[in-house]
Coordinates of C-alpha atoms in Angstrom, one line a residue:
X8 CA -18.4 -18.7 -8.7
X9 CA -21.5 -19.8 -11.2
X10 CA -23.5 -17.9 -8.9
X11 CA -22.0 -14.5 -9.3
X12 CA -22.8 -14.8 -12.7
X13 CA -26.8 -15.2 -12.5
X14 CA -28.9 -12.2 -13.9
X15 CA -29.4 -11.0 -10.5
X16 CA -26.0 -11.0 -9.4
X17 CA -25.1 -9.1 -12.3
X18 CA -28.1 -6.3 -11.6
X19 CA -26.7 -5.8 -8.1
X20 CA -23.0 -5.6 -8.8
X21 CA -24.2 -2.8 -11.4
X22 CA -26.4 -1.1 -8.6
X23 CA -23.8 -1.2 -6.3
X24 CA -20.9 -0.3 -8.9
X25 CA -23.3 3.0 -9.4
X26 CA -23.7 3.7 -6.0
X27 CA -20.0 3.7 -5.3
X28 CA -19.3 6.2 -8.4
X29 CA -21.3 8.5 -7.2
X30 CA -19.7 8.9 -3.6
X31 CA -18.1 11.5 -2.6
X32 CA -15.4 9.3 -0.1
X33 CA -15.4 5.6 -0.1
X34 CA -14.9 4.1 3.4
X35 CA -13.8 0.1 3.5
X36 CA -14.1 -2.2 6.5
X37 CA -13.8 -5.9 6.5
X38 CA -12.7 -8.2 9.6
X39 CA -11.0 -11.2 10.6
X40 CA -11.3 -13.4 7.3
X41 CA -13.2 -10.3 5.6
X42 CA -10.1 -7.8 6.1
X43 CA -8.2 -9.0 3.1
X44 CA -11.4 -8.0 0.9
X45 CA -12.0 -4.7 2.2
X46 CA -8.1 -4.2 1.6
X47 CA -8.0 -5.6 -2.0
X48 CA -10.9 -3.1 -2.9
X49 CA -9.4 -0.4 -1.3
X50 CA -5.9 -1.0 -3.3
X51 CA -7.9 -1.1 -6.5
X52 CA -9.5 2.2 -5.8
X53 CA -6.0 3.8 -4.7
X54 CA -4.8 3.1 -7.8
X55 CA -7.9 5.2 -9.8
X56 CA -7.8 7.9 -7.5
X57 CA -7.9 8.9 -3.9
X58 CA -11.6 8.8 -2.9
X59 CA -11.2 5.6 -0.7
X60 CA -10.1 5.0 2.9
X61 CA -9.5 1.6 4.5
X62 CA -10.8 1.7 8.3
X63 CA -7.8 0.3 9.6
X64 CA -4.9 1.2 11.6
X65 CA -2.5 0.0 14.4
X66 CA -4.0 -0.3 17.5
X67 CA -7.4 0.2 16.4
X68 CA -7.1 3.6 15.2
X69 CA -9.0 3.2 12.0
X70 CA -12.0 3.3 13.6
X71 CA -11.3 7.1 14.2
X72 CA -11.5 7.8 10.5
X73 CA -15.3 6.8 11.0
X74 CA -15.8 10.4 12.5
X75 CA -15.5 11.9 8.9
X76 CA -18.3 9.4 7.3
X77 CA -21.2 11.9 6.1
X78 CA -24.2 11.7 3.7
X79 CA -22.9 11.4 0.4
X80 CA -20.2 9.0 1.4
X81 CA -20.5 5.2 1.0
X82 CA -19.3 2.3 3.4
X83 CA -18.1 -1.0 1.8
X84 CA -18.4 -3.5 4.6
X85 CA -17.6 -7.3 4.2
X86 CA -18.7 -9.8 6.6
X87 CA -19.8 -13.2 6.6
X88 CA -20.9 -15.7 9.3
X89 CA -19.9 -15.5 11.8
X90 CA -20.4 -11.8 11.9
X91 CA -18.0 -9.7 13.5
X92 CA -19.5 -7.1 15.5
X93 CA -17.4 -4.1 15.2
X94 CA -18.0 -4.4 11.4
X95 CA -21.9 -4.5 11.8
X96 CA -21.6 -1.7 14.7
X97 CA -19.3 0.7 12.2
X98 CA -22.1 -0.2 9.4
X99 CA -24.6 1.4 11.7
X100 CA -22.9 4.3 12.4
X101 CA -22.1 5.2 9.0
X102 CA -26.0 4.7 8.0
X103 CA -26.8 6.7 11.0
X104 CA -24.7 9.5 9.6
X105 CA -26.4 9.4 6.1
X106 CA -23.6 7.5 4.5
X107 CA -24.9 4.8 2.0
X108 CA -24.1 0.9 3.0
X109 CA -23.1 -1.8 0.3
X110 CA -22.6 -4.9 2.3
X111 CA -20.8 -7.8 0.8
X112 CA -22.0 -10.8 3.0
X113 CA -23.2 -14.3 2.7
X114 CA -27.0 -14.0 3.6
X115 CA -29.7 -11.6 2.3
X116 CA -30.7 -11.6 6.0
X117 CA -27.5 -11.1 7.6
X118 CA -27.0 -7.9 10.0
X119 CA -25.1 -6.0 7.4
X120 CA -27.8 -7.1 4.7
X121 CA -30.7 -5.6 6.9
X122 CA -29.4 -2.0 7.2
X123 CA -27.8 -1.8 3.7
X124 CA -28.6 0.1 0.6
X125 CA -26.9 -2.4 -1.9
X126 CA -26.5 -6.3 -1.1
X127 CA -23.7 -8.2 -2.6
X128 CA -24.4 -11.6 -1.6
X129 CA -21.3 -14.0 -1.9
X130 CA -21.4 -17.8 -1.4
X131 CA -18.9 -19.1 1.8
X132 CA -19.9 -22.7 1.8
X133 CA -17.5 -25.4 0.9
X134 CA -16.2 -28.9 1.8
X135 CA -13.3 -27.8 4.1
X136 CA -14.0 -26.8 7.8
X137 CA -13.2 -23.0 6.7
X138 CA -15.6 -20.8 4.8
X139 CA -14.4 -19.5 1.3
X140 CA -13.5 -15.9 0.8
X141 CA -12.7 -16.4 -2.9
X142 CA -15.9 -15.4 -4.6
X143 CA -15.6 -12.2 -2.1
X144 CA -12.6 -11.7 -3.7
X145 CA -14.1 -11.8 -7.2
X146 CA -16.8 -9.3 -5.9
X147 CA -14.5 -6.7 -5.0
X148 CA -12.2 -6.9 -8.1
X149 CA -15.4 -6.8 -10.0
X150 CA -16.7 -3.6 -8.2
X151 CA -13.3 -2.2 -8.7
X152 CA -13.0 -2.7 -12.3
X153 CA -17.0 -1.0 -13.1
X154 CA -16.1 1.9 -10.7
X155 CA -13.1 2.6 -12.7
X156 CA -15.0 2.2 -15.9
X157 CA -17.3 4.7 -14.8
X158 CA -14.8 7.3 -14.0
X159 CA -13.3 6.7 -17.7
X160 CA -10.7 9.0 -18.5
X161 CA -9.8 9.8 -15.3
X162 CA -9.1 6.4 -14.5
X163 CA -7.0 5.7 -17.0
X164 CA -5.1 9.0 -16.1
X165 CA -4.8 7.9 -12.1
X166 CA -3.5 4.7 -13.1
X167 CA -0.6 6.1 -15.2
X168 CA 0.4 8.0 -12.8
X169 CA 0.0 5.4 -10.0
X170 CA 2.3 3.1 -12.6
X171 CA 4.7 6.0 -13.2
X172 CA 5.3 6.2 -9.2
X173 CA 5.7 2.5 -9.2
X174 CA 8.1 2.3 -11.7
X175 CA 10.1 5.6 -10.2
X176 CA 10.5 3.9 -6.5
X177 CA 11.4 0.6 -8.1
X178 CA 8.6 -1.3 -6.6
X179 CA 8.0 -4.1 -9.1
X180 CA 10.6 -6.2 -11.2
X181 CA 9.2 -6.6 -15.0
X182 CA 10.2 -9.8 -16.8
X183 CA 11.7 -9.0 -19.9
X184 CA 9.0 -9.6 -22.7
X185 CA 10.2 -11.3 -25.6
X186 CA 8.5 -9.4 -29.0
X187 CA 6.9 -11.4 -31.7
X188 CA 9.3 -10.5 -34.1
X189 CA 12.2 -12.0 -31.8
X190 CA 10.7 -15.2 -31.5
X191 CA 12.1 -17.8 -34.0

């Protein structure tokens, strides 16, 4: 996680956040172990507006949505070694249609990094047999927060609407909080 705080990492995050903020639509893709990161980023964006589309669906139908990708859009693609071919293929399609590609990946020379406008490298090394995706989750959350910050009052209004709908639908159980004056 410390690697993510280096000056170059912070510069890359800010550059990627500006690319995302300027997008007409944002598409998110990640497969296999990278899926949860793409989903988390999409979920964060769904709270602050409707410009995000997760390229996922039953029976592989999420790929159908790539037909809409065009110039002015951004694809946030997540893939780490071993790289998922379908993710790289979707990224190539998006860039061929004029969309910007933001790659969240583990190497400066990964297949995604080679074709991306913005690369956000994430370390995945661990002592375990399985690579870690924790830094990639942090990146998704930081990028989401930066995009929300760029949107300003519009993001705050969207968050209030999101919370209002969740309350209306009874989605969450909120614990009762003691007020400071109620505690002994």
